[in-house]
């Protein structure tokens, strides 16, 4: 088992290793004295792993109740949040009790947000069951729900008390889910970690998934330590996301987050005038991980969708632009420059037949 210590407004460990789901209660009991806890997951994960988590927490002295909701991003809304808060009330949770988020990004974001606001804030533990959640959303304390006017528009910074990642659970994921998570890992490689990028380039890293997760979490640890509340360096983690969110939005969220962020990263590199060999290398890496390299939308509609992106502050938008594998820069642009950027990126990809 690997332990990565996160030093933010709250300090906590991220544990990564085989067989940790069945030890999750025991591991949690080392940092949270056994209490009442609500185990939150979507119906798919609840059926797959809910019993095992409940048994572990019960065995370690926690008084466990369960809440589940329909799987999918569409559930990450005010209605489900209200149901969850009511379930917490019915379970008579107090501020000294615990919420356990067992699942992917939707579960972690929503259960984390519920924990942030219930009784003015209580502790929660993340047990990510998707690669995307393991490498990205479970660490760093961003919690939120989606609103009609935008994704993740209502939320809070609320750090978990512990993150427990069972690599056996991650290895059992269907290929599409592994592919989805690999995009955020590729992003970390492009941002900061050429060795990680090289590992992902092989497309054959499942037996080293613990290393992939640990490298991503270690990078996120450094960024969060520097800029927990996203006013500076944390902007780097948005690589591929301005483009990606626009693509996601236009697809009506039929395109998975990772698929959109993968193409988005390639488009960011094209916008940045990256050398042709780097663009080709990045495209090959995406393909090796089952991710698309083409954007099916035009520059105009993309720009319009991007304008609703919450990363826009005032009349400007900050893009993360790759210079080389392992090195990126931030560039603040007027919003009016966006259509030109999208145009340039699409043309570059077209010209290289990527
Ligand atoms: Mg993301």
Coordinates of C-alpha atoms and ligand atoms in Angstrom, one line a residue:
X1 CA 0.0 0.0 0.0
X2 CA 1.2 3.5 -0.9
X3 CA 0.4 6.5 1.3
X4 CA 0.4 10.0 -0.1
X5 CA 0.0 12.8 2.5
X6 CA -2.0 15.8 1.4
X7 CA -1.3 19.1 3.2
X8 CA -4.1 21.5 2.6
X9 CA -6.4 23.4 5.1
X10 CA -7.0 19.9 6.4
X11 CA -4.3 17.2 6.3
X12 CA -5.2 13.7 5.1
X13 CA -3.8 10.6 3.5
X14 CA -4.6 9.0 0.2
X15 CA -4.1 5.3 0.4
X16 CA -3.6 3.3 -2.8
X17 CA -3.3 -0.5 -2.9
X18 CA -4.8 -3.9 -3.5
X19 CA -7.7 -5.2 -1.4
X20 CA -8.3 -1.9 0.4
X21 CA -12.1 -2.0 0.0
X22 CA -12.4 -4.8 2.5
X23 CA -10.2 -2.9 4.9
X24 CA -11.8 0.5 4.3
X25 CA -13.6 0.5 7.7
X26 CA -10.4 -0.5 9.5
X27 CA -8.3 2.1 7.7
X28 CA -11.0 4.8 8.4
X29 CA -11.1 3.9 12.1
X30 CA -7.5 4.9 12.4
X31 CA -8.4 8.6 11.6
X32 CA -12.1 8.8 12.6
X33 CA -13.3 7.4 15.8
X34 CA -16.1 4.9 15.0
X35 CA -19.4 6.7 14.8
X36 CA -22.6 6.8 12.8
X37 CA -21.9 6.8 9.1
X38 CA -23.9 7.1 5.9
X39 CA -22.5 5.2 3.0
X40 CA -23.4 7.0 -0.2
X41 CA -23.2 5.4 -3.7
X42 CA -25.1 5.2 -7.0
X43 CA -27.2 2.1 -7.5
X44 CA -24.6 0.4 -9.8
X45 CA -21.8 0.7 -7.3
X46 CA -24.0 0.0 -4.3
X47 CA -24.9 -3.4 -5.8
X48 CA -21.3 -4.2 -6.7
X49 CA -19.4 -3.0 -3.6
X50 CA -21.9 -1.6 -1.1
X51 CA -22.1 -4.8 1.0
X52 CA -18.4 -5.2 1.2
X53 CA -17.9 -1.6 2.4
X54 CA -20.7 -1.9 4.9
X55 CA -19.3 -5.1 6.3
X56 CA -15.9 -3.5 6.7
X57 CA -17.2 -0.4 8.4
X58 CA -19.6 -2.3 10.6
X59 CA -16.8 -4.7 11.6
X60 CA -14.7 -1.7 12.7
X61 CA -17.4 -0.3 14.9
X62 CA -19.2 2.1 12.7
X63 CA -23.0 2.3 12.8
X64 CA -23.7 2.2 9.0
X65 CA -26.7 3.3 7.0
X66 CA -26.9 3.4 3.2
X67 CA -28.1 5.9 0.6
X68 CA -28.1 5.2 -3.1
X69 CA -29.3 7.1 -6.1
X70 CA -29.6 6.4 -9.9
X71 CA -26.2 6.2 -11.6
X72 CA -25.2 8.9 -14.0
X73 CA -24.2 12.6 -14.2
X74 CA -27.9 13.5 -14.5
X75 CA -28.3 12.7 -10.8
X76 CA -25.7 15.3 -9.7
X77 CA -28.4 17.9 -9.1
X78 CA -30.3 19.8 -6.4
X79 CA -33.1 17.1 -6.2
X80 CA -30.7 14.3 -5.4
X81 CA -28.8 16.5 -3.0
X82 CA -32.0 17.3 -1.2
X83 CA -32.8 13.6 -0.9
X84 CA -29.3 12.9 0.4
X85 CA -29.5 15.7 3.0
X86 CA -32.9 14.3 4.1
X87 CA -31.4 10.9 4.4
X88 CA -28.6 12.3 6.6
X89 CA -31.2 14.0 8.7
X90 CA -33.3 10.8 9.0
X91 CA -30.2 9.0 10.1
X92 CA -29.8 11.7 12.7
X93 CA -26.2 12.4 11.7
X94 CA -24.4 15.0 13.7
X95 CA -21.3 17.1 12.9
X96 CA -19.2 14.4 14.6
X97 CA -20.5 11.6 12.4
X98 CA -19.2 10.6 8.9
X99 CA -20.3 10.4 5.3
X100 CA -18.6 7.8 3.1
X101 CA -18.6 8.5 -0.7
X102 CA -18.2 5.1 -2.4
X103 CA -18.1 5.6 -6.2
X104 CA -17.0 7.8 -9.0
X105 CA -16.9 11.5 -9.5
X106 CA -20.6 12.1 -9.3
X107 CA -20.9 10.4 -5.9
X108 CA -17.7 12.0 -4.5
X109 CA -18.7 15.5 -5.7
X110 CA -22.3 15.3 -4.4
X111 CA -21.6 13.4 -1.1
X112 CA -18.7 15.7 -0.4
X113 CA -20.8 18.7 -1.0
X114 CA -23.5 17.3 1.3
X115 CA -20.9 16.8 4.0
X116 CA -19.6 20.3 3.5
X117 CA -23.0 21.9 4.2
X118 CA -24.8 19.4 6.5
X119 CA -24.6 20.8 10.1
X120 CA -22.3 23.4 8.7
X121 CA -19.7 20.8 7.7
X122 CA -18.9 17.3 8.7
X123 CA -16.2 14.8 7.8
X124 CA -16.3 12.5 4.8
X125 CA -14.2 9.7 3.4
X126 CA -13.7 9.1 -0.3
X127 CA -13.5 5.5 -1.7
X128 CA -13.1 6.1 -5.5
X129 CA -14.3 3.2 -7.6
X130 CA -13.5 4.8 -11.0
X131 CA -10.0 5.6 -12.4
X132 CA -11.2 9.2 -13.1
X133 CA -12.1 9.6 -9.4
X134 CA -8.9 7.9 -8.2
X135 CA -6.6 10.1 -10.2
X136 CA -8.5 13.3 -10.1
X137 CA -11.8 14.1 -8.4
X138 CA -11.4 12.3 -5.1
X139 CA -8.3 14.4 -4.1
X140 CA -8.2 18.1 -3.6
X141 CA -11.5 18.9 -1.9
X142 CA -13.6 20.3 -4.8
X143 CA -17.2 19.3 -4.2
X144 CA -20.2 20.4 -6.2
X145 CA -23.5 19.7 -8.0
X146 CA -24.5 20.6 -11.5
X147 CA -27.0 23.4 -12.1
X148 CA -29.1 24.2 -15.2
X149 CA -26.8 27.1 -15.9
X150 CA -23.6 25.1 -15.6
X151 CA -21.6 22.1 -14.5
X152 CA -20.2 22.2 -10.9
X153 CA -21.7 25.7 -10.4
X154 CA -22.8 25.2 -6.8
X155 CA -20.3 23.6 -4.4
X156 CA -17.7 24.1 -1.8
X157 CA -14.0 23.4 -1.0
X158 CA -14.2 20.6 1.5
X159 CA -11.3 18.3 2.0
X160 CA -11.9 14.6 2.8
X161 CA -10.6 13.0 6.0
X162 CA -9.2 10.1 4.1
X163 CA -9.1 8.7 0.5
X164 CA -9.0 4.9 0.1
X165 CA -8.3 3.6 -3.4
X166 CA -8.5 -0.2 -4.0
X167 CA -6.6 -0.9 -7.1
X168 CA -8.4 -4.3 -7.5
X169 CA -11.6 -2.4 -7.9
X170 CA -10.0 -0.1 -10.5
X171 CA -8.6 -3.1 -12.4
X172 CA -12.1 -4.6 -12.7
X173 CA -13.5 -1.6 -14.5
X174 CA -14.9 -2.0 -18.0
X175 CA -12.4 -0.7 -20.8
X176 CA -14.5 2.4 -21.4
X177 CA -14.2 3.5 -17.8
X178 CA -10.4 2.9 -17.8
X179 CA -10.1 4.9 -21.0
X180 CA -12.2 7.7 -19.5
X181 CA -9.9 8.0 -16.5
X182 CA -6.7 7.7 -18.5
X183 CA -7.4 11.1 -20.1
X184 CA -6.9 12.9 -16.7
X185 CA -3.7 10.8 -16.2
X186 CA -2.4 11.8 -19.7
X187 CA -3.2 15.4 -18.7
X188 CA -1.0 15.0 -15.6
X189 CA 1.8 13.5 -17.8
X190 CA 1.6 16.5 -20.2
X191 CA 1.6 19.0 -17.3
X192 CA 4.4 17.6 -15.3
X193 CA 5.5 14.0 -15.6
X194 CA 7.2 12.7 -18.8
X195 CA 7.7 9.3 -17.2
X196 CA 4.0 9.0 -16.5
X197 CA 3.3 10.0 -20.1
X198 CA 5.7 7.4 -21.4
X199 CA 4.0 4.7 -19.3
X200 CA 0.5 5.8 -20.6
X201 CA 1.8 6.0 -24.2
X202 CA 2.3 2.2 -24.2
X203 CA -1.5 1.8 -23.6
X204 CA -0.5 -1.2 -21.5
X205 CA -0.3 0.0 -17.9
X206 CA -3.1 -1.9 -16.1
X207 CA -0.6 -4.0 -14.1
X208 CA 1.0 -0.7 -13.0
X209 CA -2.2 1.2 -12.3
X210 CA -1.1 1.8 -8.7
X211 CA 1.9 3.8 -10.1
X212 CA -0.4 5.7 -12.5
X213 CA -2.7 6.7 -9.7
X214 CA 0.1 7.5 -7.3
X215 CA 1.9 9.8 -9.8
X216 CA -1.3 11.7 -10.5
X217 CA -2.1 12.1 -6.9
X218 CA 1.4 13.2 -6.0
X219 CA 1.2 15.9 -8.7
X220 CA -2.2 17.0 -7.4
X221 CA -0.8 17.0 -3.9
X222 CA 1.8 19.6 -5.0
X223 CA -0.7 21.8 -6.8
X224 CA -3.3 21.7 -4.0
X225 CA -0.6 22.5 -1.4
X226 CA 0.3 25.6 -3.4
X227 CA -3.2 26.7 -4.4
X228 CA -6.0 24.9 -2.6
X229 CA -8.6 27.5 -3.4
X230 CA -7.9 27.7 -7.1
X231 CA -6.7 31.3 -7.4
X232 CA -3.4 30.5 -9.2
X233 CA -1.4 27.4 -9.9
X234 CA -4.4 25.1 -9.7
X235 CA -5.5 26.5 -13.0
X236 CA -2.9 24.2 -14.6
X237 CA -5.2 21.2 -13.8
X238 CA -7.7 22.7 -16.3
X239 CA -5.5 21.6 -19.2
X240 CA -7.8 20.4 -21.9
X241 CA -10.9 21.4 -19.9
X242 CA -11.9 24.7 -21.6
X243 CA -12.0 22.8 -24.9
X244 CA -13.2 19.6 -23.2
X245 CA -16.1 21.2 -21.3
X246 CA -17.3 22.9 -24.6
X247 CA -17.3 19.5 -26.3
X248 CA -19.0 17.8 -23.4
X249 CA -21.7 20.4 -23.4
X250 CA -22.3 20.3 -27.2
X251 CA -22.6 16.5 -27.0
X252 CA -25.3 16.8 -24.4
X253 CA -22.9 14.8 -22.1
X254 CA -23.1 11.8 -24.3
X255 CA -19.3 12.1 -24.6
X256 CA -17.6 11.0 -21.4
X257 CA -15.6 13.6 -19.5
X258 CA -12.3 11.9 -20.2
X259 CA -13.0 11.5 -23.9
X260 CA -13.7 15.3 -24.1
X261 CA -10.7 16.2 -22.0
X262 CA -8.5 14.0 -24.2
X263 CA -9.4 15.8 -27.4
X264 CA -9.4 19.1 -25.5
X265 CA -5.8 18.5 -24.4
X266 CA -4.8 17.8 -28.0
X267 CA -6.6 21.0 -29.1
X268 CA -4.8 23.0 -26.4
X269 CA -1.5 21.7 -27.7
X270 CA -2.5 22.6 -31.3
X271 CA -3.5 26.1 -30.1
X272 CA -0.1 26.5 -28.4
X273 CA 1.9 25.9 -31.6
X274 CA 3.4 22.7 -30.3
X275 CA 5.9 21.0 -32.6
X276 CA 4.3 18.5 -35.0
X277 CA 6.0 15.5 -33.4
X278 CA 4.5 16.4 -30.0
X279 CA 1.0 16.7 -31.5
X280 CA 1.5 13.3 -33.2
X281 CA 2.8 11.8 -30.0
X282 CA -0.1 13.1 -28.0
X283 CA -2.6 11.9 -30.5
X284 CA -1.0 8.4 -30.6
X285 CA -1.1 8.3 -26.8
X286 CA -4.8 9.1 -26.8
X287 CA -5.5 6.5 -29.4
X288 CA -3.5 3.9 -27.5
X289 CA -5.9 4.5 -24.6
X290 CA -9.0 4.2 -26.6
X291 CA -9.7 8.0 -26.6
X292 CA -10.8 10.0 -29.6
X293 CA -8.6 12.5 -31.4
X294 CA -11.2 14.3 -33.5
X295 CA -13.6 17.0 -32.4
X296 CA -16.9 16.7 -34.2
X297 CA -17.9 20.4 -33.6
X298 CA -17.2 23.7 -35.4
X299 CA -15.2 26.6 -33.9
X300 CA -18.1 28.9 -33.6
X301 CA -20.4 26.5 -31.6
X302 CA -17.4 25.5 -29.4
X303 CA -16.6 29.1 -28.6
X304 CA -20.2 29.8 -27.7
X305 CA -20.3 26.7 -25.4
X306 CA -17.0 27.7 -23.8
X307 CA -18.3 31.1 -22.9
X308 CA -20.6 29.5 -20.4
X309 CA -17.5 27.9 -18.8
X310 CA -17.1 28.9 -15.2
X311 CA -13.3 29.3 -15.6
X312 CA -14.1 32.5 -17.5
X313 CA -13.5 35.4 -15.1
X314 CA -14.7 38.8 -16.4
X315 CA -13.8 39.4 -20.0
X316 CA -10.9 37.0 -20.0
X317 CA -10.2 33.2 -20.0
X318 CA -7.1 31.4 -18.9
X319 CA -5.9 28.7 -21.2
X320 CA -3.3 26.0 -20.3
X321 CA -1.0 25.6 -23.2
X322 CA 1.5 22.7 -23.5
X323 CA 5.0 23.5 -24.6
X324 CA 6.5 20.0 -24.3
X325 CA 5.6 16.8 -22.5
X326 CA 5.9 17.8 -18.9
X327 CA 5.8 21.5 -19.4
X328 CA 2.8 23.9 -19.8
X329 CA 2.2 27.6 -19.5
X330 CA -0.8 29.7 -18.5
X331 CA -2.1 32.3 -21.0
X332 CA -4.8 34.8 -20.2
X333 CA -6.8 35.8 -23.3
X334 CA -9.7 38.1 -23.9
X335 CA -12.9 36.1 -24.4
X336 CA -13.1 37.6 -27.9
X337 CA -10.0 35.6 -28.8
X338 CA -11.7 32.2 -28.2
X339 CA -13.3 31.6 -31.6
X340 CA -9.9 32.2 -33.2
X341 CA -8.2 29.7 -30.8
X342 CA -10.8 27.0 -31.6
X343 CA -10.4 27.7 -35.3
X344 CA -6.6 27.4 -35.1
X345 CA -6.8 24.2 -33.1
X346 CA -9.3 22.5 -35.5
X347 CA -7.3 23.6 -38.6
X348 CA -4.0 22.2 -37.1
X349 CA -5.6 18.9 -36.3
X350 CA -7.1 18.8 -39.8
X351 CA -3.8 19.6 -41.4
X352 CA -2.0 16.8 -39.6
X353 CA -4.9 14.4 -40.3
X354 CA -5.1 13.7 -36.6
Ligands
LIG1 MG1 -11.7 16.8 -15.1

